[in-house]
Amino acid sequence: MAVTQAANKRAGSPSAPGRIQLERRSAPALDETEAVFDVENAEVFYGHFRAVRDVNLKIYKNQITAFIGPSGCGKTTMLRTFNRMHDVIPGARVAGKIHFHDVDLYGPEVSATEVRRRIGMVFQKPNPFPKSIYDNISFGPRVNGVSNKAELDTIVEKSLRSAALWDEVKDRLRNSALGLSGGQQQRLCIARTIAVEPEVVLMDEPCSALDPIATARIEELMRELKSRFTIVIVTHNMQQAARVSDRTAFFTAELDSKNDQRTGILVEYDVTAKMFSNPSDERTENYITGRFG
Amino acid sequence: MSQSVLHPGLDLRRKRSWRSTKSLLMSVLMGLSVVAVLIPLIAVMYAVISRGAGVMFASFPEFFTAEIPMISRKAGPGMGPAIVGTLLATGGATLIAVPLGILGAVYLHEYGGTTKFASIVRFMTTVMTGVPSIVMGLFIYLTWTMKFGYSAFGGALALACLMLPVVISSTEQMLRLVPTNLREASYALGASKSRTIVSVVLPAALPGIVSGSLLAIARAAGETAPLLFAVGAATAYNPHLFTEANTALSLQIFSNATSSFVAAQERAWGAALTLMTLTFMLTVIARIFTARFALKR
């Protein structure tokens, strides 16, 4: 594992030796685009409980990065460090280095609202506001200072079109968003997220509450959105990770014998094609082939 | 047919068991409780309507507009000044207690949380709920009426003291019911905490906040004791909120009903029906108002 992480740490440098060269051969097109996030030795605590430790990885621009792993391994916890969603949980604390481009996300002068304006999030359960469809989409732009009616109209239409929802809802924009189906609600939440033109979209198991058809639509949508946004997705569904992602990070939980706590660790992070065909770590292979988790 | 011919073991008929008996028993008990609650409600409404309607419609519009007879043994309308007094005192109390109560609840739930100060405020709110209304009246008498004299505003202050804890605790309950995922959705779009509270949390909790406030207003409109010391006993119209003695429907019900003259007692019934109608109308108006906020599905 130490080898894997050390390799990941060097993944950004052009002269990285060892496994990275192998990676280059297997998927040259994916390699070394600009890194959006650079994570070094990240740890997350809830009070005294250490939920995740020693995470080292880089998230690359205009790629879909999937976090997979068994329940309780810290995937979602790790995802929420990227837009400082832990700030609203009392007692939650993040340690280590998490850089967004070259800015320390947890620097003393960084505003969480400024961070979230650039790094949006789609949640596990569709969570539209109990407002109209129009007001759901225009909420973000309004919060960020857009008040011109015509401009808002344009943003609403554009966002709904990007989320492949426009044709279904264009005649009832003033109706409550709660009247939509689960799949439509989740696409509405995606439209709401991209309405503020973030650079990154974080998705926390966005399809776990949806049926296979709605899931397929969201996956298709993700592939379309990839050209405009960097996407990080947490998923329990390995097929989904294999289908949509460019890179995959496998997390697992490790029992600490000293205090009997289970802490999440990053086992392996690589190009998806390699992760699912020829993983370097035995634990990854066991998980992917269904022998564990 | 709930019993199979082909498969003798297959019998889907309802079987009598202790569980089904218990279910029946509980249903009967619940039905009885509903009746027990409805009996006094219907009895009160019947008594007030049957005895008040005659008085009210004997002199139809005048009952609501005419001044209160100075000599209470004389028969005849009206309750006009009392209606105005009740609207002034209750309206004033609402303007004081509802905004203050909502702000207090927002502080307690969104900012205070489990801090020591918030816990003390929450505890004091509970204590305040238990203070007898006449004590609130005395408190306002000492702090306000002794200095500034009788006025509808004194009554409004006393009623506001009674409404405040009700508004705070009901609003806090409603804020607690707003799901975390709505707040998170708002934060994730770059909204600040205050913006989230104003644009997401409060609108989502609005129907519940309105219901809680209405309950407090309806209770306040019928309060007599806190007004006894603060409002005075006028019989003429006084549209001023801050000056001169005023009156209220509840005060008129009290003074007329305890009078030994039949004419006065009749007027008390009329005033009771007027108060009930007023509260009912208020509730309906507020419901329509909140329904306009609700969206079509």
XYZ file of C-alpha atoms in Angstrom:
590
model
C 0.000 0.000 0.000
C 2.814 2.358 0.891
C 4.186 1.843 -2.601
C 0.815 2.637 -4.194
C 0.431 5.848 -2.287
C 3.958 6.955 -2.873
C 3.397 6.396 -6.561
C 0.208 8.395 -6.488
C 1.934 11.241 -4.772
C 4.317 11.461 -7.667
C 1.690 11.014 -10.322
C 1.794 14.690 -11.184
C 5.499 14.920 -11.882
C 6.588 14.133 -15.425
C 9.516 11.957 -14.411
C 7.590 9.660 -12.091
C 9.148 6.205 -12.153
C 7.726 2.760 -11.539
C 4.023 2.069 -11.831
C 3.255 5.443 -13.291
C 5.089 4.527 -16.498
C 2.971 1.446 -16.748
C -0.065 3.629 -16.308
C 1.115 5.822 -19.123
C 1.374 2.940 -21.469
C -2.066 1.692 -20.618
C -3.902 4.989 -20.988
C -1.786 7.732 -22.461
C -4.671 10.092 -23.229
C -5.712 10.328 -19.621
C -2.377 11.140 -18.220
C -1.182 14.347 -16.700
C -3.963 16.722 -17.530
C -4.076 19.584 -15.086
C -4.741 18.542 -11.497
C -7.741 20.286 -9.924
C -7.325 18.838 -6.453
C -4.095 17.798 -4.837
C -4.574 15.865 -1.607
C -1.685 14.969 0.654
C -1.955 13.039 3.909
C -5.574 14.072 4.401
C -7.323 13.029 7.597
C -10.897 13.695 8.716
C -12.032 13.553 12.334
C -15.480 13.545 13.829
C -14.688 14.621 17.381
C -12.040 12.127 18.531
C -13.005 9.565 15.909
C -10.680 9.431 12.931
C -12.854 8.569 9.943
C -10.218 8.700 7.196
C -6.424 8.832 7.255
C -3.420 9.125 4.957
C -5.239 9.914 1.755
C -3.020 10.996 -1.120
C -4.451 11.594 -4.546
C -4.933 14.047 -7.382
C -8.165 14.768 -9.188
C -7.685 15.704 -12.834
C -9.506 18.303 -14.875
C -12.412 17.251 -17.111
C -12.256 13.681 -15.951
C -14.694 11.623 -13.982
C -13.084 10.223 -10.859
C -14.966 7.510 -9.002
C -14.572 6.648 -5.309
C -15.544 3.062 -4.600
C -15.347 0.862 -1.540
C -17.447 -0.866 1.111
C -19.801 1.031 3.427
C -18.116 3.049 6.159
C -14.787 3.357 4.382
C -14.851 7.136 4.177
C -15.673 7.740 0.521
C -18.397 10.279 1.248
C -16.376 11.771 4.085
C -13.496 12.308 1.672
C -15.784 13.780 -0.989
C -17.202 16.307 1.454
C -13.732 17.643 2.239
C -13.560 19.014 -1.315
C -16.273 21.642 -0.842
C -15.897 22.080 2.901
C -19.238 20.491 3.706
C -17.765 19.282 6.984
C -17.817 22.879 8.211
C -21.516 22.580 9.041
C -21.056 19.414 11.119
C -20.150 20.228 14.734
C -16.900 18.547 15.763
C -15.788 17.613 12.248
C -12.195 18.529 11.423
C -9.951 18.094 8.399
C -6.166 17.756 8.619
C -3.506 17.443 5.961
C -3.149 19.271 2.684
C -6.070 19.692 0.314
C -5.243 22.064 -2.486
C -7.691 23.340 -5.079
C -5.305 24.246 -7.917
C -2.630 25.984 -5.863
C -4.892 27.314 -3.095
C -5.132 25.612 0.278
C -8.863 24.905 0.681
C -8.525 25.020 4.460
C -6.370 28.142 4.554
C -7.213 30.726 7.230
C -8.671 33.292 4.842
C -10.626 30.889 2.654
C -14.401 31.376 2.739
C -16.447 28.173 2.610
C -19.174 29.900 0.597
C -16.631 30.997 -2.038
C -15.341 27.414 -2.191
C -18.848 25.974 -2.635
C -19.678 28.509 -5.325
C -16.907 26.875 -7.418
C -17.289 23.311 -6.238
C -20.897 22.146 -6.414
C -22.435 19.009 -4.969
C -25.213 16.584 -5.878
C -26.476 14.506 -2.970
C -27.457 10.891 -2.523
C -31.147 11.575 -2.044
C -32.651 14.064 -4.491
C -33.175 17.197 -2.389
C -35.026 19.841 -4.398
C -36.209 22.844 -2.401
C -39.967 22.916 -1.761
C -40.177 25.697 -4.345
C -41.057 25.843 -8.030
C -38.800 24.238 -10.635
C -37.798 27.710 -11.795
C -36.966 28.888 -8.280
C -34.912 25.766 -7.614
C -32.633 26.491 -10.578
C -32.488 30.252 -10.106
C -31.698 29.986 -6.376
C -27.951 29.531 -6.898
C -27.520 32.356 -9.441
C -29.638 34.663 -7.234
C -27.538 33.858 -4.179
C -24.491 34.690 -6.246
C -25.808 38.074 -7.284
C -27.733 37.583 -10.543
C -31.021 39.506 -10.296
C -31.813 40.347 -13.914
C -34.985 38.470 -14.922
C -33.961 37.841 -18.532
C -30.544 36.619 -17.452
C -32.120 34.256 -14.919
C -34.513 32.925 -17.580
C -31.549 32.164 -19.833
C -29.650 30.408 -17.048
C -32.696 28.319 -16.086
C -33.284 27.165 -19.647
C -29.610 26.482 -20.305
C -29.157 24.516 -17.073
C -32.285 22.436 -17.615
C -31.209 21.691 -21.191
C -27.758 20.638 -19.983
C -29.408 18.301 -17.502
C -31.670 16.882 -20.258
C -34.749 17.958 -18.353
C -35.952 20.990 -20.327
C -38.375 19.179 -22.637
C -40.035 17.427 -19.715
C -40.598 20.502 -17.558
C -40.640 23.546 -19.846
C -44.445 23.872 -19.566
C -44.539 23.684 -15.799
C -41.606 25.702 -14.572
C -43.849 27.386 -11.976
C -45.022 24.103 -10.482
C -43.488 22.579 -7.397
C -40.310 20.613 -7.933
C -41.629 18.035 -5.470
C -44.148 16.895 -8.093
C -41.356 15.471 -10.286
C -40.344 11.814 -10.236
C -37.224 10.719 -8.360
C -35.078 10.581 -11.503
C -36.348 13.976 -12.666
C -35.694 15.429 -9.211
C -32.101 14.215 -9.306
C -31.587 15.710 -12.774
C -33.133 18.919 -11.414
C -30.557 18.856 -8.619
C -27.800 18.436 -11.212
C -29.257 21.346 -13.219
C -29.398 23.418 -10.030
C -25.750 22.629 -9.330
C -24.491 23.524 -12.809
C -26.602 26.713 -12.882
C -23.910 28.442 -10.812
C -21.246 27.310 -13.336
C -19.002 25.529 -10.869
C -15.653 24.150 -11.922
C -16.136 20.856 -10.127
C -19.283 18.808 -9.504
C -19.130 16.384 -6.574
C -21.677 13.579 -6.689
C -22.438 11.525 -3.618
C -24.035 8.278 -4.810
C -26.351 10.233 -7.117
C -28.115 7.143 -8.464
C -28.566 5.020 -5.371
C -32.212 6.077 -4.993
C -33.030 5.667 -8.682
C -34.156 2.852 -10.985
C -31.863 1.522 -13.762
C -33.430 3.680 -16.493
C -33.060 6.893 -14.500
C -29.535 5.779 -13.577
C -28.641 5.289 -17.233
C -29.867 8.802 -18.034
C -27.774 10.312 -15.263
C -24.693 8.387 -16.392
C -25.218 9.608 -19.945
C -25.568 13.100 -18.554
C -22.312 12.762 -16.642
C -20.435 11.799 -19.790
C -21.881 14.875 -21.551
C -21.032 17.198 -18.678
C -17.457 15.940 -18.470
C -16.280 18.346 -21.146
C -17.398 21.326 -19.072
C -16.874 20.164 -15.510
C -14.567 18.013 -13.464
C -16.658 15.318 -11.797
C -15.961 13.287 -8.677
C -18.503 10.580 -7.929
C -18.927 8.319 -4.940
C -20.661 5.091 -5.857
C -21.491 1.750 -4.336
C -22.061 0.345 -7.761
C -18.832 -0.987 -9.263
C -20.373 -1.406 -12.707
C -21.244 2.262 -12.594
C -17.685 3.214 -11.710
C -16.409 1.009 -14.538
C -18.916 2.486 -17.001
C -18.509 6.185 -16.381
C -15.235 6.959 -14.699
C -11.783 7.678 -16.079
C -10.045 7.076 -12.788
C -11.048 5.043 -9.784
C -9.987 5.254 -6.174
C -10.630 2.240 -3.973
C -11.111 2.909 -0.263
C -11.510 0.427 2.514
C -11.865 0.510 6.277
C -9.070 -0.781 8.454
C -9.473 -1.773 12.084
C -7.072 0.012 14.385
C -6.111 -2.564 17.033
C -5.151 0.167 19.524
C -8.549 1.809 19.953
C -10.849 -0.583 18.115
C -11.917 2.072 15.628
C -12.407 1.534 11.920
C -10.641 4.150 9.859
C -10.957 4.605 6.117
C -7.842 4.397 3.962
C -7.146 4.789 0.262
C -5.925 1.428 -0.995
C -5.347 2.083 -4.663
C -5.919 4.866 -7.156
C -5.427 4.390 -10.844
C -6.897 4.626 -14.308
C -10.267 2.843 -14.249
C -9.411 0.424 -17.040
C -6.428 -0.800 -15.095
C -8.233 -0.871 -11.742
C -10.867 -3.196 -13.132
C -8.593 -5.412 -15.210
C -5.295 -5.560 -13.448
C -5.315 -3.968 -10.003
C -2.006 -3.792 -8.167
C -3.374 -4.396 -4.708
C -4.828 -7.714 -3.626
C -7.556 -6.010 -1.600
C -8.741 -4.106 -4.672
C -8.893 -7.310 -6.641
C -10.825 -9.068 -3.889
C -13.350 -6.277 -3.699
C -13.817 -5.930 -7.423
C -14.227 -9.644 -7.981
C -16.734 -9.803 -5.153
C -14.690 -11.814 -2.671
C -15.080 -9.119 -0.054
C -17.380 -6.191 0.761
C -64.202 -17.372 -1.340
C -61.236 -17.169 0.968
C -60.715 -20.841 1.549
C -59.133 -23.022 -1.112
C -60.944 -26.117 -2.371
C -57.959 -27.558 -4.181
C -55.543 -27.013 -1.309
C -57.294 -27.675 1.991
C -54.392 -26.157 3.937
C -54.786 -22.780 2.233
C -57.100 -20.705 4.381
C -56.840 -16.952 4.054
C -59.787 -16.162 6.315
C -59.200 -13.653 9.081
C -58.450 -15.519 12.292
C -59.600 -14.288 15.643
C -56.638 -13.759 17.897
C -55.655 -11.640 20.887
C -53.934 -9.265 18.484
C -57.089 -8.627 16.461
C -59.161 -8.283 19.636
C -56.643 -5.765 20.956
C -56.822 -3.847 17.695
C -60.618 -3.688 17.936
C -60.444 -2.603 21.567
C -58.026 0.182 20.777
C -60.114 1.380 17.823
C -63.160 1.599 20.099
C -61.158 3.487 22.727
C -59.900 5.951 20.151
C -63.410 6.472 18.821
C -64.594 7.176 22.351
C -61.772 9.681 22.882
C -62.803 11.550 19.742
C -66.364 11.713 21.049
C -65.120 12.846 24.466
C -63.218 15.676 22.833
C -66.061 16.641 20.512
C -68.788 16.764 23.204
C -67.488 19.829 25.058
C -66.517 21.529 21.798
C -69.956 21.085 20.290
C -71.668 21.941 23.576
C -69.749 25.218 23.857
C -70.431 26.128 20.237
C -74.111 25.211 20.620
C -74.521 27.270 23.792
C -72.774 30.314 22.353
C -74.519 30.204 18.980
C -78.001 29.445 20.307
C -77.928 32.204 22.916
C -75.670 34.670 21.123
C -77.129 34.563 17.621
C -80.491 35.884 18.822
C -78.835 38.875 20.465
C -76.550 39.499 17.541
C -79.199 39.366 14.840
C -81.879 41.187 16.869
C -80.055 44.357 15.860
C -77.900 43.142 13.074
C -75.361 45.608 11.895
C -75.788 47.864 14.961
C -74.529 45.151 17.306
C -71.099 45.400 15.679
C -71.089 49.165 15.240
C -72.982 50.786 18.118
C -71.238 51.915 21.266
C -71.662 49.962 24.484
C -74.581 51.260 26.608
C -73.304 53.247 29.579
C -76.141 51.953 31.727
C -75.780 48.206 31.579
C -79.330 47.305 32.691
C -80.716 48.836 29.456
C -81.272 46.365 26.632
C -79.864 46.922 23.147
C -76.675 46.835 21.135
C -73.642 47.010 20.745
C -70.070 45.842 20.909
C -68.336 48.128 18.387
C -65.716 49.621 20.736
C -64.925 46.176 22.148
C -64.278 44.785 18.656
C -61.922 47.683 17.910
C -60.245 47.230 21.319
C -59.724 43.513 20.794
C -58.291 44.115 17.316
C -55.940 46.797 18.683
C -54.710 44.796 21.663
C -54.400 41.462 19.818
C -52.996 43.075 16.679
C -50.421 44.996 18.699
C -49.480 41.867 20.615
C -49.086 39.948 17.334
C -46.833 42.639 15.880
C -44.632 42.454 18.969
C -44.622 38.747 19.756
C -44.573 37.055 16.338
C -41.456 38.726 14.836
C -39.660 38.618 18.176
C -40.646 34.994 18.726
C -39.531 33.898 15.245
C -36.199 35.693 15.628
C -35.762 34.109 19.054
C -36.480 30.656 17.684
C -34.065 31.207 14.776
C -31.379 32.158 17.288
C -32.115 29.169 19.531
C -32.174 26.582 16.788
C -29.766 27.897 14.160
C -27.156 29.728 16.193
C -27.489 28.938 19.890
C -27.857 25.192 19.604
C -26.672 23.567 22.786
C -24.653 26.491 24.148
C -25.215 27.474 27.747
C -26.913 30.775 26.921
C -29.332 29.105 24.502
C -30.153 26.471 27.107
C -30.948 29.172 29.653
C -33.161 31.040 27.166
C -34.956 27.789 26.283
C -35.496 27.018 29.965
C -36.827 30.516 30.660
C -39.221 30.151 27.722
C -40.648 27.036 29.316
C -40.951 28.827 32.648
C -42.670 31.763 30.933
C -45.264 29.411 29.416
C -46.268 28.416 32.922
C -46.724 31.940 34.318
C -50.439 32.548 35.024
C -51.897 35.149 32.700
C -53.084 37.342 35.565
C -49.512 37.588 36.806
C -48.480 38.844 33.352
C -51.257 41.437 33.679
C -49.948 42.531 37.072
C -46.419 42.714 35.704
C -47.529 45.045 32.902
C -49.630 47.021 35.383
C -46.548 47.667 37.502
C -44.096 48.339 34.680
C -46.295 50.130 32.135
C -49.817 51.094 33.252
C -48.729 52.792 36.503
C -46.510 55.125 34.490
C -48.465 55.637 31.266
C -52.063 54.922 32.230
C -54.671 52.683 30.606
C -54.367 51.981 26.898
C -54.844 49.213 24.364
C -51.061 49.089 24.079
C -50.713 48.023 27.717
C -53.040 45.134 26.923
C -50.981 44.378 23.808
C -47.827 44.196 25.946
C -49.420 41.794 28.410
C -50.775 39.594 25.608
C -47.387 39.682 23.856
C -45.759 38.346 27.042
C -48.183 35.431 26.941
C -47.767 34.785 23.206
C -43.990 35.030 23.059
C -43.075 31.656 24.625
C -45.729 29.884 22.558
C -44.424 31.405 19.320
C -40.802 30.647 20.239
C -41.318 27.012 21.116
C -43.665 26.220 18.222
C -41.359 27.927 15.714
C -38.314 26.111 17.087
C -40.147 22.803 16.680
C -40.905 23.683 13.062
C -37.298 24.683 12.333
C -36.190 21.347 13.756
C -38.401 19.594 11.206
C -36.709 21.241 8.211
C -34.539 18.449 6.752
C -30.759 18.831 6.887
C -30.483 17.945 3.222
C -32.294 21.181 2.255
C -29.771 23.226 4.221
C -26.907 21.256 2.659
C -28.332 21.809 -0.819
C -28.346 25.536 -0.160
C -24.823 25.583 1.283
C -23.561 23.555 -1.673
C -24.745 26.318 -4.017
C -22.601 28.879 -2.231
C -25.322 30.352 -0.021
C -24.259 31.764 3.324
C -25.827 30.608 6.563
C -28.030 33.684 6.925
C -29.147 33.454 3.302
C -29.962 29.780 3.785
C -32.099 30.556 6.827
C -33.999 33.381 5.107
C -34.463 31.781 1.677
C -34.708 28.062 2.438
C -35.303 27.223 6.095
C -37.950 29.813 6.983
C -40.031 29.327 3.795
C -39.960 25.551 4.323
C -41.130 25.985 7.915
C -43.647 28.745 7.110
C -46.904 26.745 7.251
C -45.961 25.377 10.670
C -44.849 28.778 11.942
C -48.158 30.302 10.806
C -50.137 27.554 12.548
C -48.208 28.024 15.795
C -48.589 31.796 15.672
C -52.326 31.523 14.913
C -52.814 29.322 17.927
C -51.049 31.898 20.067
C -53.096 34.764 18.564
C -56.382 32.930 19.046
C -55.526 32.208 22.662
C -54.496 35.822 23.246
C -57.697 37.184 21.685
C -59.726 35.382 24.316
C -57.571 36.306 27.320
C -59.303 38.439 29.960
C -57.087 38.477 33.020
C -54.035 40.262 31.551
C -56.270 42.978 30.110
C -58.095 43.692 33.383
C -55.275 45.820 34.765
C -53.937 47.305 31.563
C -56.800 48.271 29.267
C -59.423 49.920 31.507
C -63.182 49.936 30.924
C -64.257 52.335 28.190
C -67.727 52.184 26.602
C -67.007 54.550 23.727
C -64.861 54.071 20.655
C -61.147 54.590 21.209
C -59.169 53.999 18.014
C -55.922 55.120 19.637
C -53.423 52.392 20.434
C -51.315 54.247 22.964
C -53.665 56.574 24.835
C -56.862 56.507 26.900
C -58.736 53.606 28.417
C -60.016 51.044 25.947
C -62.013 47.855 26.145
C -62.049 44.387 24.603
C -64.585 41.676 23.803
C -63.230 39.400 26.519
C -63.505 42.212 29.091
C -67.064 42.923 28.001
C -67.978 39.241 28.268
C -66.566 39.190 31.784
C -68.200 42.380 33.070
C -71.578 41.795 31.371
C -71.824 38.129 32.281
C -71.168 38.866 35.959
C -73.806 41.614 35.935
C -77.164 40.912 37.574
C -79.137 42.470 34.713
C -80.580 40.228 32.035
C -79.896 42.783 29.282
C -76.212 42.791 30.158
C -76.047 39.003 30.261
C -77.610 38.893 26.794
C -74.947 41.236 25.509
C -72.262 38.943 26.992
C -73.570 36.050 24.859
C -73.544 38.271 21.791
C -69.988 39.352 22.554
C -68.936 35.712 23.018
C -70.287 34.790 19.601
C -68.608 37.842 18.085
C -65.256 36.821 19.570
C -65.620 33.252 18.314
C -66.511 34.458 14.825
C -63.593 36.882 14.818
C -61.096 34.164 15.764
C -62.570 31.811 13.193
C -62.330 34.437 10.452
C -58.737 35.170 11.399
C -57.834 31.490 11.120
C -59.502 31.164 7.721
C -57.792 34.280 6.361
C -54.386 33.089 7.553
C -54.966 29.656 5.997
C -55.829 31.203 2.645
C -52.760 33.388 2.926
C -50.437 30.424 3.538
C -52.145 28.345 0.857
C -51.167 30.998 -1.655
C -47.523 30.317 -0.813
C -47.950 26.608 -1.364
C -47.327 25.482 -4.917
C -49.241 23.284 -7.271
C -47.780 19.825 -7.451
